[in-house]
Coordinates of N, CA, C and O in Angstrom, one line a residue:
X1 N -48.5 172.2 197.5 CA -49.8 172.2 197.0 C -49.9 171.5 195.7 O -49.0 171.2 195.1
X2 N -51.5 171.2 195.4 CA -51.1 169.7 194.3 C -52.1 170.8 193.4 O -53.1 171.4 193.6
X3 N -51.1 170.8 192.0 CA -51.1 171.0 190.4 C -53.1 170.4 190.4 O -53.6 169.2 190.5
X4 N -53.8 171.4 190.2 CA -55.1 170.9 190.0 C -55.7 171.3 188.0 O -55.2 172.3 187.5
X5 N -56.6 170.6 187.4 CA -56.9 170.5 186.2 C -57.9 170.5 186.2 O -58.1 169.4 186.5
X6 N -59.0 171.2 186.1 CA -60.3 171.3 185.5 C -60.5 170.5 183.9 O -59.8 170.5 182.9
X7 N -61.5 169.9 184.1 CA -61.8 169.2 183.0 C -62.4 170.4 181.9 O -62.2 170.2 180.7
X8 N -63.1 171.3 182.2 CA -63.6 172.3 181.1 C -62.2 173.0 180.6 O -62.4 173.6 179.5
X9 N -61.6 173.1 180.9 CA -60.2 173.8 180.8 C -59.2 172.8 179.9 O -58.1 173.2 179.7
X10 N -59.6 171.7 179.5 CA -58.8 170.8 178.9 C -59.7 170.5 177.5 O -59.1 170.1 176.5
X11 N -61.1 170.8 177.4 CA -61.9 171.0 176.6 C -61.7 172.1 175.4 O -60.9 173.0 175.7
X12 N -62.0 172.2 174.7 CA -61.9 173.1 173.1 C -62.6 174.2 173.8 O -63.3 174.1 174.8
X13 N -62.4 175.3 173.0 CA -62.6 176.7 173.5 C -64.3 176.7 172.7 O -64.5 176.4 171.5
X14 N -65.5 177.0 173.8 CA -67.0 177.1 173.2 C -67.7 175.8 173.3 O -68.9 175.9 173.0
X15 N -67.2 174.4 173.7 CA -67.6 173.3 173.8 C -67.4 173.1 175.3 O -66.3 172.9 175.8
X16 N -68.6 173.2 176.0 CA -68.2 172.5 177.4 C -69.0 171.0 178.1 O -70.1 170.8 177.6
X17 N -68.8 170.4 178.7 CA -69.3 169.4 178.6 C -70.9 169.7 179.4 O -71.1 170.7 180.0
X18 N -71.5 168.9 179.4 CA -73.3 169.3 179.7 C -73.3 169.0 181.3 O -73.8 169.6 182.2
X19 N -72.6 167.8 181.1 CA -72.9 167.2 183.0 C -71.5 167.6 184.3 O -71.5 167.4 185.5
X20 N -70.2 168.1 183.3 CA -69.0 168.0 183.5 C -68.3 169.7 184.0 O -67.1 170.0 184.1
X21 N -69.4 170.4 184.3 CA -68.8 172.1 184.5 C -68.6 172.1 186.2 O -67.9 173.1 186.5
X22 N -69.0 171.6 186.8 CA -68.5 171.5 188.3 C -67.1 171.5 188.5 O -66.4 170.8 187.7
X23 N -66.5 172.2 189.6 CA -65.5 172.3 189.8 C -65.1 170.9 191.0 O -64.0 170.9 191.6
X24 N -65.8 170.0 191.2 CA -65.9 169.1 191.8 C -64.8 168.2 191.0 O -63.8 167.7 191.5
X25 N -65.2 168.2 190.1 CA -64.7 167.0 188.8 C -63.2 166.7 188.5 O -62.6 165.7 188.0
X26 N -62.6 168.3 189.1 CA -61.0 168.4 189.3 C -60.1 167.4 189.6 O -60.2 166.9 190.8
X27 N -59.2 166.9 188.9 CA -58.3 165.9 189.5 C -57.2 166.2 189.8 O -56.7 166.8 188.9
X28 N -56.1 166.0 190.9 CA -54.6 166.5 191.0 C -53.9 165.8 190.4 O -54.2 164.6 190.3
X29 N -52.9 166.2 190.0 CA -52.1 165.7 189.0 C -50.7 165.3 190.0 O -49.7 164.7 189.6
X30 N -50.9 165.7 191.1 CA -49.6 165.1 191.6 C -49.8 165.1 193.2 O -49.9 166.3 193.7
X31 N -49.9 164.1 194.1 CA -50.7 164.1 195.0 C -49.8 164.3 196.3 O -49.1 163.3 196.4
X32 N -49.6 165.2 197.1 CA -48.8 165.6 198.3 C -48.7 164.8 199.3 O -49.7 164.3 199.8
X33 N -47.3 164.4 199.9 CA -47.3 163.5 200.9 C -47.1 164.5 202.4 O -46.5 165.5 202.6
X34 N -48.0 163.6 203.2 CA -48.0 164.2 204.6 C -46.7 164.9 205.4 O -46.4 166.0 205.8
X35 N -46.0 163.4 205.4 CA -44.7 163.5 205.9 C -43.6 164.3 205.2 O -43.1 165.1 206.0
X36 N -43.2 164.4 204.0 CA -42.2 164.9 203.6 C -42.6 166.7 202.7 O -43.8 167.0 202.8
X37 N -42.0 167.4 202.0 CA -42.1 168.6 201.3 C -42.0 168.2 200.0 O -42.7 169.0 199.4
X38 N -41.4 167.3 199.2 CA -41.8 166.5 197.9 C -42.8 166.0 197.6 O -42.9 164.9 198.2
X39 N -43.9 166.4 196.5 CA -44.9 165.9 196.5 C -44.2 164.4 195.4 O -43.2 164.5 194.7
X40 N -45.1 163.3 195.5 CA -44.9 162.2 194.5 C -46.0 162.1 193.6 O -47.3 162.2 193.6
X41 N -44.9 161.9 192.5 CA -46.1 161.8 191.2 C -46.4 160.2 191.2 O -45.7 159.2 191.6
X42 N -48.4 160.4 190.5 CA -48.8 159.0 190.4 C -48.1 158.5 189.2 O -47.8 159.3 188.2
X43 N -47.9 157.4 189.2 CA -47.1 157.2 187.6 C -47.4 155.7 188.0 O -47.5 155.2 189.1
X44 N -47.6 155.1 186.6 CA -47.6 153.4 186.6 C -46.7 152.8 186.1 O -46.1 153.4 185.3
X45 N -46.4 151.4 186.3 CA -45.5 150.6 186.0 C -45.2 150.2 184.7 O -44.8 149.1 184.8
X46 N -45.2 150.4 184.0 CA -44.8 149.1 182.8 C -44.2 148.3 182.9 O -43.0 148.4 183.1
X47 N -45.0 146.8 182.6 CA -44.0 145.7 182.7 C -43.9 145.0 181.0 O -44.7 144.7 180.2
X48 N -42.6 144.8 181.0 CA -42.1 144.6 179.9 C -41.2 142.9 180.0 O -41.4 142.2 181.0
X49 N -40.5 142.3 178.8 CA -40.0 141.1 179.0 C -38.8 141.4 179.6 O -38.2 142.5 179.8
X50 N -38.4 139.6 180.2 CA -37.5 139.7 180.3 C -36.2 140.3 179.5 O -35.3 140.9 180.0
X51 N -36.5 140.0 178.3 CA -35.2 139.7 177.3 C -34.8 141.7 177.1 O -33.9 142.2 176.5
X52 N -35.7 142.1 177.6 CA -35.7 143.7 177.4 C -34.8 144.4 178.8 O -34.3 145.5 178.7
X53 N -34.6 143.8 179.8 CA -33.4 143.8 180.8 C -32.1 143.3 180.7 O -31.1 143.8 181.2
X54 N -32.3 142.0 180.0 CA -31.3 141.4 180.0 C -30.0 142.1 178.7 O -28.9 141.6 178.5
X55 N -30.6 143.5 178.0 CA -30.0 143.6 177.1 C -29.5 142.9 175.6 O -28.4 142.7 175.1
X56 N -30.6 142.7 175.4 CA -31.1 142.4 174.1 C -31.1 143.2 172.8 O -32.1 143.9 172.7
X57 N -30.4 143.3 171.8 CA -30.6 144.6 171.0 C -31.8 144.4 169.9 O -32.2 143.2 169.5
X58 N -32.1 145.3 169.6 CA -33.2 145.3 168.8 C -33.3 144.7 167.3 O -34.4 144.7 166.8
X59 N -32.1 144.2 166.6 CA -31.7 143.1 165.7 C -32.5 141.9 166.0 O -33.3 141.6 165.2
X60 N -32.4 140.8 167.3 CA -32.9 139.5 167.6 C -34.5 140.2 167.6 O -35.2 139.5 166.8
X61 N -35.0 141.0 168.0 CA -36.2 141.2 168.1 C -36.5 141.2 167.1 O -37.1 140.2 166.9
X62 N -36.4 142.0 166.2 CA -36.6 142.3 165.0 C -36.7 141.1 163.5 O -37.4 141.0 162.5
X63 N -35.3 140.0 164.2 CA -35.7 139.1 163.5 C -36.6 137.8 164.3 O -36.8 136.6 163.9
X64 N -37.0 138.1 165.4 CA -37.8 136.9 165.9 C -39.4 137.3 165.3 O -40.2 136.5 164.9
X65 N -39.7 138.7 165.3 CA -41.1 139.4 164.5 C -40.8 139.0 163.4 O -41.8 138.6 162.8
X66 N -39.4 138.8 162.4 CA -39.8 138.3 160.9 C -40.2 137.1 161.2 O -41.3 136.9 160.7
X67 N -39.7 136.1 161.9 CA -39.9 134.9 161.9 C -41.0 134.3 162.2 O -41.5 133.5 161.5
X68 N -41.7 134.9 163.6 CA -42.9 134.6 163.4 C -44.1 135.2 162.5 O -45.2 134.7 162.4
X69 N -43.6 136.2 162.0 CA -44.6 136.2 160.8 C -44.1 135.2 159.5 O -44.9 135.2 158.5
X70 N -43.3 134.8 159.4 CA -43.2 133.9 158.6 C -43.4 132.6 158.4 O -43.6 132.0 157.4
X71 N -43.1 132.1 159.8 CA -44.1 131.0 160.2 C -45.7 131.2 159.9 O -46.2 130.5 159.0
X72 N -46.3 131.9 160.4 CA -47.8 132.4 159.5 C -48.1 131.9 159.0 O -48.9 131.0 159.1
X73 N -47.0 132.7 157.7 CA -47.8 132.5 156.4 C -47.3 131.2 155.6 O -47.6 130.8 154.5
X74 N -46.2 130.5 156.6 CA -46.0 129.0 156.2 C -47.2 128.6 156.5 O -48.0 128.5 155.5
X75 N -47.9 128.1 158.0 CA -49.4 127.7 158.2 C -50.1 127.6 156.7 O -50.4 126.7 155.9
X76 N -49.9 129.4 156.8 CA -51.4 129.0 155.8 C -51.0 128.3 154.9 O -51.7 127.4 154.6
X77 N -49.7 128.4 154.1 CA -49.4 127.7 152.8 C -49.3 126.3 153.0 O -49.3 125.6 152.1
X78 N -49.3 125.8 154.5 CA -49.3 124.9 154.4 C -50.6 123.9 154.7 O -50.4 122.7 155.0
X79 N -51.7 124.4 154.5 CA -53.1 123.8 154.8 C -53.2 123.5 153.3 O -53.6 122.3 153.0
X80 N -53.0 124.4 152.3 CA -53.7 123.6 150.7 C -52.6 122.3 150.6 O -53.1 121.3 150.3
X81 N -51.2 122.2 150.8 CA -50.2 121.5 150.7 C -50.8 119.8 151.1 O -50.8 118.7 150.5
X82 N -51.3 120.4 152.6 CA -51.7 119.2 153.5 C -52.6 118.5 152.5 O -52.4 117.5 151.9
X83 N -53.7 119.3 152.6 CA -54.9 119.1 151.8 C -55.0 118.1 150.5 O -55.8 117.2 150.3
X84 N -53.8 118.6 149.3 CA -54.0 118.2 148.3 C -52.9 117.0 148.2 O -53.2 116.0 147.5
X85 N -51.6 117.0 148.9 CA -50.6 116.3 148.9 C -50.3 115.7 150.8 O -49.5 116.2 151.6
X86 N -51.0 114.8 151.0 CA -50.4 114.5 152.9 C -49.4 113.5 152.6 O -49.2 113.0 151.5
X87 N -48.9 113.4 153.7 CA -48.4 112.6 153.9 C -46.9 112.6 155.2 O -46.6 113.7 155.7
X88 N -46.4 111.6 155.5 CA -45.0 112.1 156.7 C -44.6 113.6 156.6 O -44.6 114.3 157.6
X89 N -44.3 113.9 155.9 CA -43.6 115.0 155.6 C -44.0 116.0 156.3 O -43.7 116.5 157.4
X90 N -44.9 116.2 155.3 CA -46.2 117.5 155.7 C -46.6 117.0 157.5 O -46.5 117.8 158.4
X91 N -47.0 115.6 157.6 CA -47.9 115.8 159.0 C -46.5 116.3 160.1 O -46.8 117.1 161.0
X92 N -45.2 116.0 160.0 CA -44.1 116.0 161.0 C -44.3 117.5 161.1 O -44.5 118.0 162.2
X93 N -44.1 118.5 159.8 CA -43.8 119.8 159.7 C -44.8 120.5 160.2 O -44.5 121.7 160.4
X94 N -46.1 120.1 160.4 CA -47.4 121.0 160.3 C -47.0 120.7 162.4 O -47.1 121.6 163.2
X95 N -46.5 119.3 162.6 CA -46.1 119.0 164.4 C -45.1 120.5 164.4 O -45.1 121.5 165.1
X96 N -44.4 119.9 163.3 CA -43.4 121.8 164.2 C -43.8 123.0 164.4 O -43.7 123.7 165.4
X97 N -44.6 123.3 163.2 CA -45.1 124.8 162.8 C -46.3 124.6 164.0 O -46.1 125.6 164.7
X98 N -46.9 124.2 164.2 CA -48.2 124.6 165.0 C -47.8 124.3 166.4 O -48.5 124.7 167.2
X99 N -47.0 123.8 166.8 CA -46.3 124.0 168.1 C -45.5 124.9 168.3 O -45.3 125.3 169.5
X100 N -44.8 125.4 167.4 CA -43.7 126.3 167.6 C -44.4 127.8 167.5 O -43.9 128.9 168.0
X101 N -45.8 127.8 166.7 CA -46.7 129.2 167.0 C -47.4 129.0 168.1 O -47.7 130.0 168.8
X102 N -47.6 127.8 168.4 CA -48.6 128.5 170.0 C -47.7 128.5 170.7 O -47.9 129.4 171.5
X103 N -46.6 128.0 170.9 CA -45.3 128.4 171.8 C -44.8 129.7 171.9 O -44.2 130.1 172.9
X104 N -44.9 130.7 170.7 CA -44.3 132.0 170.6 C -45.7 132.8 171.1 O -45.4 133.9 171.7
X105 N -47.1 132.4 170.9 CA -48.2 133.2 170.5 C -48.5 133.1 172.6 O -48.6 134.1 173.4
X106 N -48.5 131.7 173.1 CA -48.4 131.9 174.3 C -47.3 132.4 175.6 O -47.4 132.7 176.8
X107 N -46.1 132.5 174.5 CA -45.1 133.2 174.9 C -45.3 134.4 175.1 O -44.6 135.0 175.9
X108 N -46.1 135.0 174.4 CA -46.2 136.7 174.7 C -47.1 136.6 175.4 O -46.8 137.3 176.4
X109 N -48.4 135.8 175.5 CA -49.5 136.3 176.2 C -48.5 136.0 177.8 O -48.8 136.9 178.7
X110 N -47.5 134.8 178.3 CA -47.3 135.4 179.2 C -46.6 136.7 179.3 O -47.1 137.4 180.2
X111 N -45.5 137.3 178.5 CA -45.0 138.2 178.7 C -46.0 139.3 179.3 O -45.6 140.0 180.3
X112 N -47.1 139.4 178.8 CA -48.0 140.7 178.9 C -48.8 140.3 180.0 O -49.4 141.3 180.5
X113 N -49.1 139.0 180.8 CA -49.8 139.4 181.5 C -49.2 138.6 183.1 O -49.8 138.5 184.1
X114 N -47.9 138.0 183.0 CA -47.4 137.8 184.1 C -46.5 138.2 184.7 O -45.4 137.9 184.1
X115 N -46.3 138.9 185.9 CA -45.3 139.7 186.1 C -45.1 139.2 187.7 O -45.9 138.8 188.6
X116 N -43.7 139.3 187.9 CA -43.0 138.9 188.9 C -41.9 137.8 189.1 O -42.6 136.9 189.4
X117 N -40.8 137.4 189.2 CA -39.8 136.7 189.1 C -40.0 135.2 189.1 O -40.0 134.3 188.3
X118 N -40.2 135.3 190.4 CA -41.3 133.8 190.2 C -42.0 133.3 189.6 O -41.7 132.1 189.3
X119 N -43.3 134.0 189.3 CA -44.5 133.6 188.8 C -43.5 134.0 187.2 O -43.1 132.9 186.8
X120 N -43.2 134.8 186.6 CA -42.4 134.2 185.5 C -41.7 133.3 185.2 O -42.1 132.7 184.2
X121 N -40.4 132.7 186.0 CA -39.8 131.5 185.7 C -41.1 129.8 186.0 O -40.8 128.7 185.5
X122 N -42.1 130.1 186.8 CA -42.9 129.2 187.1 C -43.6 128.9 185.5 O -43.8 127.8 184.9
X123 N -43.9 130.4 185.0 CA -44.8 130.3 183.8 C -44.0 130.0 182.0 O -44.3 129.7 180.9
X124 N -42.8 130.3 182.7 CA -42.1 129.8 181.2 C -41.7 128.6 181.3 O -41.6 127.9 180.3
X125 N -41.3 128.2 182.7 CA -41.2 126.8 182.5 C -42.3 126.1 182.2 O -42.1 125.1 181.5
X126 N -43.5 126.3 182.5 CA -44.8 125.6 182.4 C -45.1 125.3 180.7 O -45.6 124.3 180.1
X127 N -44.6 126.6 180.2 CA -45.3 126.6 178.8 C -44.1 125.9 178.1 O -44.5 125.3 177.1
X128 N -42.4 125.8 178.4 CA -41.9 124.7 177.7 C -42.3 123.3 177.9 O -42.1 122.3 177.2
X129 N -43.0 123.3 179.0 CA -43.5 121.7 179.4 C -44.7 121.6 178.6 O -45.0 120.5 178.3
X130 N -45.5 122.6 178.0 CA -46.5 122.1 177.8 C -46.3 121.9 175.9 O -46.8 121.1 175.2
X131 N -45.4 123.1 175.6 CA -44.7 123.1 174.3 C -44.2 121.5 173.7 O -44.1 120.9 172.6
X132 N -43.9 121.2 175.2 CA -42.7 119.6 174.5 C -43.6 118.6 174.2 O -43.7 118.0 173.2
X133 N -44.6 118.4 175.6 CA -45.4 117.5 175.1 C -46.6 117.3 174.0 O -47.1 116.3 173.5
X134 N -47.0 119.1 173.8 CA -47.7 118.8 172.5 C -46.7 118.4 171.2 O -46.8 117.6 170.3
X135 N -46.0 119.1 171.4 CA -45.1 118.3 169.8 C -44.9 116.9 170.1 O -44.8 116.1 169.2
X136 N -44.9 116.6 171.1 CA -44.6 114.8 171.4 C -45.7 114.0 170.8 O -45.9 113.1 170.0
X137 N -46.7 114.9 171.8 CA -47.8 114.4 171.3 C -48.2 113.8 169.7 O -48.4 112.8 169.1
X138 N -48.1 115.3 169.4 CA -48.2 114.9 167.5 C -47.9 114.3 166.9 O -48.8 113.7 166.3
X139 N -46.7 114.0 166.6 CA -45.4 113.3 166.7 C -46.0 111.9 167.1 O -46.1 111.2 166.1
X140 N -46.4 111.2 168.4 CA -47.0 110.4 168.5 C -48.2 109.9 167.4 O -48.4 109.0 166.6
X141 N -49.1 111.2 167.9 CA -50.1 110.7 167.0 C -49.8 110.3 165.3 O -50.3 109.4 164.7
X142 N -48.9 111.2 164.6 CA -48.4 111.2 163.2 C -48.2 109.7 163.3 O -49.1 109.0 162.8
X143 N -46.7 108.9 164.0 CA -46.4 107.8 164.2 C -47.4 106.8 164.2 O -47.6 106.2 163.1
X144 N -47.9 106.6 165.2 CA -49.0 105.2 166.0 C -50.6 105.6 164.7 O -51.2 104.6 164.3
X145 N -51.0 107.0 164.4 CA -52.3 107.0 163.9 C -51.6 107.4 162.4 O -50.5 107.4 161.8
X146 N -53.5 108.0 162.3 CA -53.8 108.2 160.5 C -52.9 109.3 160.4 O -52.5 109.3 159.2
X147 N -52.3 110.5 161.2 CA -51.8 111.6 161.2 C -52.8 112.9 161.1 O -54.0 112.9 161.3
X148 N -51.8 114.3 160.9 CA -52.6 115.2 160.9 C -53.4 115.6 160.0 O -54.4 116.3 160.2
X149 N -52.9 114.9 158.5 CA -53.5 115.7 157.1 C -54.6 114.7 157.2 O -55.8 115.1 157.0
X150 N -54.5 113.6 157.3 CA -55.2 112.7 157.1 C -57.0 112.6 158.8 O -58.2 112.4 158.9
X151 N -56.3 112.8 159.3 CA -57.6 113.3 160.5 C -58.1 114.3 160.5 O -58.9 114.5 161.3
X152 N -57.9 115.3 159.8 CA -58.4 116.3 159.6 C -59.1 116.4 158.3 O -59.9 117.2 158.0
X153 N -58.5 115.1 157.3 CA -59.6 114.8 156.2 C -60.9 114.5 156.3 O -61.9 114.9 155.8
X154 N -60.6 113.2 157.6 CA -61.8 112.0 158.0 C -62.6 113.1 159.2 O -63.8 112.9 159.3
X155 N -62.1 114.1 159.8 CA -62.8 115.3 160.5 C -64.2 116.1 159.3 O -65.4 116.5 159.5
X156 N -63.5 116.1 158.4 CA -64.5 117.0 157.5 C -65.2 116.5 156.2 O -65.9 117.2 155.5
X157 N -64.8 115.0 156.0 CA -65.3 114.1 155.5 C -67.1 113.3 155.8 O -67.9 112.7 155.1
X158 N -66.8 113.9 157.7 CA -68.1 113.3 157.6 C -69.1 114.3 158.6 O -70.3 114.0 158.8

């Protein structure tokens, strides 16, 4: 027989809810299967990264969270840099730092929202392809154009 919970019964003692006192409202907590004498509990999945199977210890993690918080707060330090001093330097590094954050920043969002073996190696490979050619990109544009500090001047210049 399935474990039932009344919702007024989970409520504070003298507080009951106004639309919620039916015994209708009841949910089972563990829902009985036909065929067997074990009932199975509902329980959900969590999906988690790879690198959390593969045995990974909590040191690399810990320093990949320093890292990208410290990439950050390079960014930011590195916008007055750009701003007041451009030039190769700055435009090559601002190609690393801002590819190398949307690479980590889209790296999680797949972690969190794609799941399945496939559709994972499809999606990490996608985002190193898409990783290479934006830094290429930059990199290009730095090369052949005005660069980054500098188009982002003539951006807000006019």
């Amino acid at each position: 027989m399935a474990a039932i919970i009344r919702l007024s019964s989970v409520c504070r003692r003298g507080v009951k809810p106004l639309f919620y006192q039916s015994t209708l409202l009841a949910r089972p907590l563990v829902v009985p299967n036909k065929y067997q004498e074990q009932p199975h509990l509902l329980t959900a999945r969590i999906h988690s990264s790879q690198a959390l199977y593969a045995g990974s210890d909590s040191k690399a993690a810990s320093l990949h969270w320093t890292a990208e918080r410290v990439l950050s707060i390079l960014l930011l330090a590195m916008g007055p840099v750009a701003y007041f001093s451009p030039g190769p330097a700055i435009d090559y590094s601002l190609a690393a730092a801002l590819t190398l954050h949307g690479h980590w920043g889209l790296g999680q969002v797949l972690t969190d929202y794609v799941h399945g073996d496939t559709k994972i190696k499809i999606a990490n490979a996608s985002l190193f392809v898409l990783s290479t050619v934006t830094f290429a990109g930059l990199c290009y544009f730095n090369y052949n154009d005005v660069g980054i500090c500098k188009a982002i001047a003539l951006l807000w210049s006019k």
